[in-house]
Amino acid sequence: MASVRIREAEEGDCGHILRLIRELAEYEKLSDQVKISEEALRADGFGENPSYRCLVAEVLPAPGEPQGPSVVGYGLYYFTYSTWKGRNVYLEDIYVTPEYRGTGGISSKIIQKVAQVALDQGCSQFRLAVLDWNHRAVALYKALGAQDLTETEGWHAFRFEGEAMRKLAGK
Amino acid sequence: MEEQVMLTEKGNATVAGGGRVSGTCHLHPGHHYVFLLPLLADLLEDGFGEHPFYHCLVAEVPKEHQSPEGHSVVGFAMYYFTYDPWIGKLLYLEDFFVMSDYRGFGIGSEILKNLSQVAMKCRCSSMHFLVAEWNEPSINFYKRRGASDLSSEEGWRLFKIDKEYLLKMAAEE
């Protein structure tokens, strides 16, 4: 019987991470929005001053099985900063490939590991964003003690991009 | 007034920490200094070490326009870099404030302009930030300039998990 372990991503995992990023985008029918390359992921995550950190969920085959371990999920996070509270952790992406969902609680294990990182780094809070139609995810996070700040405090996420941002910059 | 406002990047210079940072703290009306003072040391260390956790722009007015208390720093923006796995680096605007007596002179716009230039220079595809849904003046300020409300348009909700639950999770391992 195969077992799963959650470990820190290494540079060599970037190909797998990109595959899973694309899988998630495909599932959301937005695959044409994935512009990032494997080289960019490597440079951004494993250079001198990484822009993100990543955990991967790896299935380890049972003894005797011919295939090697395979990466079936990932959790990508980074540190944010509050002038009042200092460093926080922000979980940007969490994804488990469909065949490995529902059994073994891989998502929960990934979140647990990120929570541990948050505590080790002296963070007082862990944040993430969820789409309102994703009831399963909302239920999972609430069961872990998450609170919906959009509901309780009215926070909305805003963005400037593309043409709007160029205009602001005076270009 | 706009031409006389100087925006300076708080860089790696050894700032006269007390003076500047206390000026920044002064911009949060209603806070008690005693409560904030222990944070000054952290703010200094976190923002001006080798790998800063945040960056700051301040809006500074010349002496003749100083506030009655003698403060020349009248606005600021605190930001850092985040990541979108589909695209790459983003600029995240965490705090943005101009003292009420200094609003209406284009200082906020100038700060935003500077920020967007930083974003483009650092090859960020977009700038992200939060706005409270009841904050109509801010919402209008940003929407007039082409910002989108992703919570309303796409259904994004912001969640937090507090330390007590992080400890619970970690203990279950």
CSV table of C-alpha atoms in Angstrom, one decimal:
chain,number,residue,atom,x,y,z
A,1,MET,CA,0.0,0.0,0.0
A,2,ALA,CA,1.4,3.3,-1.1
A,3,SER,CA,2.2,6.0,1.5
A,4,VAL,CA,2.2,9.8,1.2
A,5,ARG,CA,4.8,12.2,2.6
A,6,ILE,CA,4.8,16.0,2.5
A,7,ARG,CA,8.2,17.5,2.0
A,8,GLU,CA,9.8,20.8,0.9
A,9,ALA,CA,10.0,21.2,-2.8
A,10,GLU,CA,13.4,21.0,-4.4
A,11,GLU,CA,14.5,22.7,-7.6
A,12,GLY,CA,14.1,19.4,-9.5
A,13,ASP,CA,10.4,19.4,-8.6
A,14,CYS,CA,9.6,22.5,-10.6
A,15,GLY,CA,8.6,20.4,-13.6
A,16,HIS,CA,6.0,18.5,-11.5
A,17,ILE,CA,4.8,21.7,-9.8
A,18,LEU,CA,4.2,23.3,-13.2
A,19,ARG,CA,2.3,20.1,-14.3
A,20,LEU,CA,0.0,20.4,-11.3
A,21,ILE,CA,-0.4,24.2,-11.7
A,22,ARG,CA,-1.6,23.5,-15.3
A,23,GLU,CA,-3.8,20.7,-14.1
A,24,LEU,CA,-5.5,23.0,-11.7
A,25,ALA,CA,-5.9,25.7,-14.4
A,26,GLU,CA,-7.3,23.1,-16.8
A,27,TYR,CA,-9.8,22.0,-14.3
A,28,GLU,CA,-10.9,25.6,-13.9
A,29,LYS,CA,-11.0,25.9,-17.8
A,30,LEU,CA,-8.4,28.7,-17.6
A,31,SER,CA,-5.3,26.9,-18.9
A,32,ASP,CA,-4.5,29.6,-21.3
A,33,GLN,CA,-3.9,31.9,-18.3
A,34,VAL,CA,-0.9,30.0,-17.2
A,35,LYS,CA,2.0,32.0,-18.5
A,36,ILE,CA,4.8,30.9,-16.2
A,37,SER,CA,7.6,28.7,-17.4
A,38,GLU,CA,9.6,26.0,-15.5
A,39,GLU,CA,12.7,28.2,-15.6
A,40,ALA,CA,10.8,31.1,-14.0
A,41,LEU,CA,9.5,28.8,-11.3
A,42,ARG,CA,13.1,27.6,-10.6
A,43,ALA,CA,14.6,31.1,-10.6
A,44,ASP,CA,11.8,32.6,-8.5
A,45,GLY,CA,11.6,29.8,-6.0
A,46,PHE,CA,15.2,28.6,-5.7
A,47,GLY,CA,17.4,31.7,-6.2
A,48,GLU,CA,19.1,33.8,-3.5
A,49,ASN,CA,15.9,35.6,-2.4
A,50,PRO,CA,13.0,33.2,-3.2
A,51,SER,CA,9.6,34.8,-4.0
A,52,TYR,CA,7.7,31.7,-2.7
A,53,ARG,CA,8.1,28.5,-0.8
A,54,CYS,CA,6.5,25.2,-1.8
A,55,LEU,CA,5.7,21.9,-0.2
A,56,VAL,CA,5.0,18.8,-2.4
A,57,ALA,CA,2.9,15.7,-1.6
A,58,GLU,CA,4.7,12.6,-2.7
A,59,VAL,CA,3.3,9.1,-3.1
A,60,LEU,CA,5.9,6.5,-2.2
A,61,PRO,CA,5.2,3.1,-3.7
A,62,ALA,CA,5.0,0.0,-1.6
A,63,PRO,CA,8.1,-2.1,-1.4
A,64,GLY,CA,8.4,-4.2,-4.5
A,65,GLU,CA,6.5,-1.9,-6.7
A,66,PRO,CA,8.6,-0.9,-9.7
A,67,GLN,CA,7.7,2.8,-10.1
A,68,GLY,CA,9.5,5.6,-8.2
A,69,PRO,CA,7.8,8.2,-6.0
A,70,SER,CA,5.4,10.6,-7.7
A,71,VAL,CA,4.4,14.2,-6.9
A,72,VAL,CA,0.6,14.3,-6.5
A,73,GLY,CA,0.0,17.6,-4.8
A,74,TYR,CA,1.5,20.9,-3.8
A,75,GLY,CA,1.1,23.8,-1.4
A,76,LEU,CA,2.7,27.1,-2.5
A,77,TYR,CA,3.0,29.9,0.1
A,78,TYR,CA,4.9,33.0,1.0
A,79,PHE,CA,5.4,35.5,3.8
A,80,THR,CA,3.4,38.7,4.1
A,81,TYR,CA,3.8,41.5,6.5
A,82,SER,CA,1.5,43.5,8.8
A,83,THR,CA,2.9,46.7,10.3
A,84,TRP,CA,0.8,45.8,13.4
A,85,LYS,CA,1.7,42.1,13.7
A,86,GLY,CA,4.8,41.4,11.7
A,87,ARG,CA,5.2,38.3,9.5
A,88,ASN,CA,2.3,36.2,8.4
A,89,VAL,CA,2.1,33.2,6.1
A,90,TYR,CA,-0.1,33.3,3.0
A,91,LEU,CA,-1.1,30.1,1.3
A,92,GLU,CA,-1.5,31.0,-2.3
A,93,ASP,CA,-2.2,27.6,-3.9
A,94,ILE,CA,-3.1,24.2,-2.7
A,95,TYR,CA,-3.9,21.3,-5.0
A,96,VAL,CA,-4.1,17.5,-5.0
A,97,THR,CA,-4.5,15.6,-8.2
A,98,PRO,CA,-8.0,14.0,-8.4
A,99,GLU,CA,-7.1,10.4,-8.0
A,100,TYR,CA,-5.5,11.1,-4.6
A,101,ARG,CA,-8.3,13.2,-3.1
A,102,GLY,CA,-10.7,12.1,-0.4
A,103,THR,CA,-8.3,9.4,1.0
A,104,GLY,CA,-5.5,10.1,3.4
A,105,GLY,CA,-6.4,13.8,3.8
A,106,ILE,CA,-3.4,15.0,1.8
A,107,SER,CA,-4.7,18.6,1.7
A,108,SER,CA,-5.0,18.7,5.5
A,109,LYS,CA,-1.5,17.3,5.8
A,110,ILE,CA,-0.1,20.0,3.5
A,111,ILE,CA,-2.0,22.8,5.5
A,112,GLN,CA,-0.7,21.3,8.7
A,113,LYS,CA,2.9,21.5,7.5
A,114,VAL,CA,2.4,25.1,6.4
A,115,ALA,CA,1.0,25.8,9.8
A,116,GLN,CA,4.1,24.4,11.3
A,117,VAL,CA,6.3,26.6,9.2
A,118,ALA,CA,4.2,29.6,10.2
A,119,LEU,CA,4.7,28.8,13.9
A,120,ASP,CA,8.5,28.1,13.4
A,121,GLN,CA,8.9,31.5,11.8
A,122,GLY,CA,7.1,33.3,14.6
A,123,CYS,CA,4.0,34.1,12.5
A,124,SER,CA,0.8,34.9,14.4
A,125,GLN,CA,-1.5,34.2,11.5
A,126,PHE,CA,-2.0,32.2,8.4
A,127,ARG,CA,-4.1,33.6,5.5
A,128,LEU,CA,-5.5,32.3,2.3
A,129,ALA,CA,-8.2,33.1,-0.3
A,130,VAL,CA,-11.1,30.8,-1.4
A,131,LEU,CA,-13.6,31.1,-4.1
A,132,ASP,CA,-17.2,31.4,-2.7
A,133,TRP,CA,-18.5,28.5,-4.9
A,134,ASN,CA,-15.8,26.2,-3.6
A,135,HIS,CA,-17.9,24.8,-0.7
A,136,ARG,CA,-15.7,21.8,-0.1
A,137,ALA,CA,-12.6,24.0,0.4
A,138,VAL,CA,-14.6,26.5,2.6
A,139,ALA,CA,-15.8,23.6,4.8
A,140,LEU,CA,-12.2,22.2,5.1
A,141,TYR,CA,-10.7,25.5,6.2
A,142,LYS,CA,-13.5,26.3,8.6
A,143,ALA,CA,-13.1,22.9,10.2
A,144,LEU,CA,-9.5,23.8,10.7
A,145,GLY,CA,-10.5,27.0,12.5
A,146,ALA,CA,-10.4,29.5,9.6
A,147,GLN,CA,-12.6,32.6,9.7
A,148,ASP,CA,-14.0,34.3,6.7
A,149,LEU,CA,-12.7,37.9,6.9
A,150,THR,CA,-14.7,39.0,3.8
A,151,GLU,CA,-17.9,38.0,5.7
A,152,THR,CA,-16.9,39.3,9.1
A,153,GLU,CA,-14.9,42.4,8.3
A,154,GLY,CA,-15.9,43.2,4.7
A,155,TRP,CA,-12.5,42.9,3.1
A,156,HIS,CA,-12.5,42.8,-0.7
A,157,ALA,CA,-9.5,41.8,-2.8
A,158,PHE,CA,-8.6,44.5,-5.4
A,159,ARG,CA,-6.2,44.5,-8.3
A,160,PHE,CA,-4.6,46.9,-10.8
A,161,GLU,CA,-3.2,45.1,-13.8
A,162,GLY,CA,-2.3,45.4,-17.5
A,163,GLU,CA,-3.5,48.7,-19.1
A,164,ALA,CA,-4.7,50.2,-15.8
A,165,MET,CA,-1.4,49.7,-14.2
A,166,ARG,CA,0.5,51.1,-17.1
A,167,LYS,CA,-1.7,54.1,-17.1
A,168,LEU,CA,-1.0,54.7,-13.3
A,169,ALA,CA,2.7,54.5,-14.0
A,170,GLY,CA,2.3,57.2,-16.7
A,171,LYS,CA,3.3,54.9,-19.5
B,1,MET,CA,1.6,71.8,-3.2
B,2,GLU,CA,2.0,68.7,-5.4
B,3,GLU,CA,5.3,69.8,-6.9
B,4,GLN,CA,6.7,70.3,-3.5
B,5,VAL,CA,5.9,66.8,-2.2
B,6,MET,CA,8.9,64.5,-2.3
B,7,LEU,CA,8.5,60.8,-2.4
B,8,THR,CA,11.5,59.0,-1.1
B,9,GLU,CA,12.1,55.3,-1.1
B,10,LYS,CA,13.0,54.1,2.4
B,11,GLY,CA,16.1,52.2,1.3
B,12,ASN,CA,18.9,50.4,3.1
B,13,ALA,CA,20.3,53.6,4.5
B,14,THR,CA,20.7,53.5,8.3
B,15,VAL,CA,17.8,55.8,8.9
B,16,ALA,CA,17.7,57.9,12.0
B,17,GLY,CA,15.3,55.2,13.1
B,18,GLY,CA,13.6,57.1,15.9
B,19,GLY,CA,12.8,60.2,13.8
B,20,ARG,CA,11.5,58.6,10.7
B,21,VAL,CA,9.7,55.6,12.1
B,22,SER,CA,8.0,57.6,14.8
B,23,GLY,CA,6.8,59.9,12.1
B,24,THR,CA,5.3,56.9,10.4
B,25,CYS,CA,3.7,55.7,13.6
B,26,HIS,CA,2.2,59.1,14.1
B,27,LEU,CA,0.2,58.6,10.9
B,28,HIS,CA,-2.1,56.1,12.7
B,29,PRO,CA,-4.5,58.4,14.5
B,30,GLY,CA,-6.1,57.1,17.6
B,31,HIS,CA,-3.2,54.7,18.5
B,32,HIS,CA,-1.4,54.9,21.7
B,33,TYR,CA,2.4,55.4,21.3
B,34,VAL,CA,3.2,53.3,24.3
B,35,PHE,CA,1.6,50.4,22.6
B,36,LEU,CA,3.4,51.0,19.4
B,37,LEU,CA,6.9,51.7,20.7
B,38,PRO,CA,8.0,48.1,21.2
B,39,LEU,CA,7.1,47.6,17.5
B,40,LEU,CA,9.6,50.2,16.3
B,41,ALA,CA,12.6,48.0,16.8
B,42,ASP,CA,10.8,45.2,14.9
B,43,LEU,CA,9.8,47.5,12.0
B,44,LEU,CA,13.4,48.7,11.7
B,45,GLU,CA,14.9,45.2,11.7
B,46,ASP,CA,12.2,43.8,9.4
B,47,GLY,CA,12.4,46.5,6.8
B,48,PHE,CA,16.1,47.4,6.7
B,49,GLY,CA,18.0,44.1,7.0
B,50,GLU,CA,19.6,42.2,4.2
B,51,HIS,CA,16.3,40.7,3.0
B,52,PRO,CA,13.6,43.2,4.0
B,53,PHE,CA,10.2,41.8,4.6
B,54,TYR,CA,8.6,45.0,3.4
B,55,HIS,CA,9.4,48.3,1.6
B,56,CYS,CA,8.1,51.7,2.2
B,57,LEU,CA,7.5,54.9,0.3
B,58,VAL,CA,7.0,58.1,2.3
B,59,ALA,CA,5.5,61.4,1.2
B,60,GLU,CA,7.5,64.3,2.7
B,61,VAL,CA,6.5,68.0,2.6
B,62,PRO,CA,9.0,70.8,3.0
B,63,LYS,CA,9.4,72.6,6.3
B,64,GLU,CA,6.9,75.4,5.6
B,65,HIS,CA,4.1,72.8,5.1
B,66,GLN,CA,4.8,70.7,8.2
B,67,SER,CA,2.0,69.7,10.4
B,68,PRO,CA,1.5,71.8,13.6
B,69,GLU,CA,3.3,69.1,15.6
B,70,GLY,CA,6.3,69.5,13.3
B,71,HIS,CA,5.9,66.3,11.1
B,72,SER,CA,7.0,66.5,7.5
B,73,VAL,CA,6.1,62.9,6.7
B,74,VAL,CA,2.4,63.1,5.8
B,75,GLY,CA,1.7,60.0,3.8
B,76,PHE,CA,3.1,56.5,3.3
B,77,ALA,CA,2.7,53.2,1.4
B,78,MET,CA,4.0,49.9,2.7
B,79,TYR,CA,4.3,47.1,0.2
B,80,TYR,CA,6.0,43.8,-0.4
B,81,PHE,CA,6.2,41.2,-3.2
B,82,THR,CA,3.9,38.2,-3.4
B,83,TYR,CA,3.5,35.4,-6.1
B,84,ASP,CA,0.9,34.2,-8.5
B,85,PRO,CA,1.9,30.7,-9.7
B,86,TRP,CA,0.3,31.3,-13.1
B,87,ILE,CA,2.2,34.4,-13.8
B,88,GLY,CA,5.0,35.3,-11.3
B,89,LYS,CA,5.8,38.1,-9.0
B,90,LEU,CA,3.1,40.6,-7.9
B,91,LEU,CA,3.4,43.8,-5.8
B,92,TYR,CA,1.2,43.7,-2.7
B,93,LEU,CA,0.1,47.0,-1.2
B,94,GLU,CA,-0.4,46.4,2.5
B,95,ASP,CA,-0.8,49.9,3.9
B,96,PHE,CA,-1.6,53.2,2.2
B,97,PHE,CA,-2.3,56.4,4.1
B,98,VAL,CA,-2.3,60.2,3.7
B,99,MET,CA,-3.0,62.4,6.7
B,100,SER,CA,-6.4,63.9,6.4
B,101,ASP,CA,-5.2,67.6,6.2
B,102,TYR,CA,-3.0,66.6,3.3
B,103,ARG,CA,-5.6,64.9,1.2
B,104,GLY,CA,-7.0,66.4,-2.0
B,105,PHE,CA,-3.6,67.5,-3.3
B,106,GLY,CA,-2.8,64.5,-5.4
B,107,ILE,CA,-0.4,63.0,-2.9
B,108,GLY,CA,-2.3,59.6,-2.9
B,109,SER,CA,-2.2,59.6,-6.7
B,110,GLU,CA,1.5,60.4,-6.7
B,111,ILE,CA,2.2,57.5,-4.3
B,112,LEU,CA,0.2,55.1,-6.5
B,113,LYS,CA,2.1,56.3,-9.5
B,114,ASN,CA,5.4,55.6,-7.8
B,115,LEU,CA,4.2,52.2,-6.7
B,116,SER,CA,3.1,51.2,-10.2
B,117,GLN,CA,6.5,52.3,-11.5
B,118,VAL,CA,8.2,50.1,-8.9
B,119,ALA,CA,5.9,47.2,-9.9
B,120,MET,CA,6.8,47.6,-13.6
B,121,LYS,CA,10.5,48.0,-12.8
B,122,CYS,CA,10.4,44.7,-10.7
B,123,ARG,CA,8.6,42.9,-13.5
B,124,CYS,CA,5.4,42.5,-11.5
B,125,SER,CA,2.3,41.9,-13.7
B,126,SER,CA,-0.1,43.5,-11.2
B,127,MET,CA,-0.6,45.2,-7.9
B,128,HIS,CA,-3.0,43.7,-5.3
B,129,PHE,CA,-4.5,45.1,-2.1
B,130,LEU,CA,-7.5,44.9,0.2
B,131,VAL,CA,-10.3,47.5,0.6
B,132,ALA,CA,-13.1,47.3,3.2
B,133,GLU,CA,-16.5,47.1,1.4
B,134,TRP,CA,-17.8,50.0,3.5
B,135,ASN,CA,-14.9,52.3,2.5
B,136,GLU,CA,-16.7,54.1,-0.3
B,137,PRO,CA,-14.1,56.9,-0.8
B,138,SER,CA,-11.3,54.4,-1.2
B,139,ILE,CA,-13.3,52.1,-3.5
B,140,ASN,CA,-14.1,55.1,-5.7
B,141,PHE,CA,-10.5,56.3,-5.6
B,142,TYR,CA,-9.3,52.9,-6.9
B,143,LYS,CA,-12.1,52.1,-9.3
B,144,ARG,CA,-11.7,55.6,-11.0
B,145,ARG,CA,-8.1,54.5,-11.7
B,146,GLY,CA,-9.1,51.2,-13.3
B,147,ALA,CA,-8.9,48.7,-10.3
B,148,SER,CA,-11.1,45.6,-10.3
B,149,ASP,CA,-12.8,44.3,-7.2
B,150,LEU,CA,-11.9,40.6,-7.4
B,151,SER,CA,-14.1,39.6,-4.5
B,152,SER,CA,-17.2,41.0,-6.2
B,153,GLU,CA,-16.3,40.0,-9.7
B,154,GLU,CA,-14.8,36.5,-9.1
B,155,GLY,CA,-16.0,35.5,-5.7
B,156,TRP,CA,-12.8,35.6,-3.7
B,157,ARG,CA,-13.1,35.5,0.1
B,158,LEU,CA,-10.2,36.2,2.4
B,159,PHE,CA,-9.8,33.7,5.3
B,160,LYS,CA,-7.5,33.8,8.3
B,161,ILE,CA,-6.4,31.1,10.7
B,162,ASP,CA,-5.3,32.4,14.1
B,163,LYS,CA,-2.4,31.1,16.1
B,164,GLU,CA,-4.4,29.0,18.5
B,165,TYR,CA,-5.6,26.9,15.5
B,166,LEU,CA,-2.2,26.7,14.1
B,167,LEU,CA,-1.0,25.2,17.4
B,168,LYS,CA,-3.9,22.8,17.4
B,169,MET,CA,-3.0,21.6,13.8
B,170,ALA,CA,0.7,21.3,14.6
B,171,ALA,CA,-0.1,19.3,17.7
B,172,GLU,CA,-2.1,16.8,15.7
B,173,GLU,CA,0.9,15.7,13.6
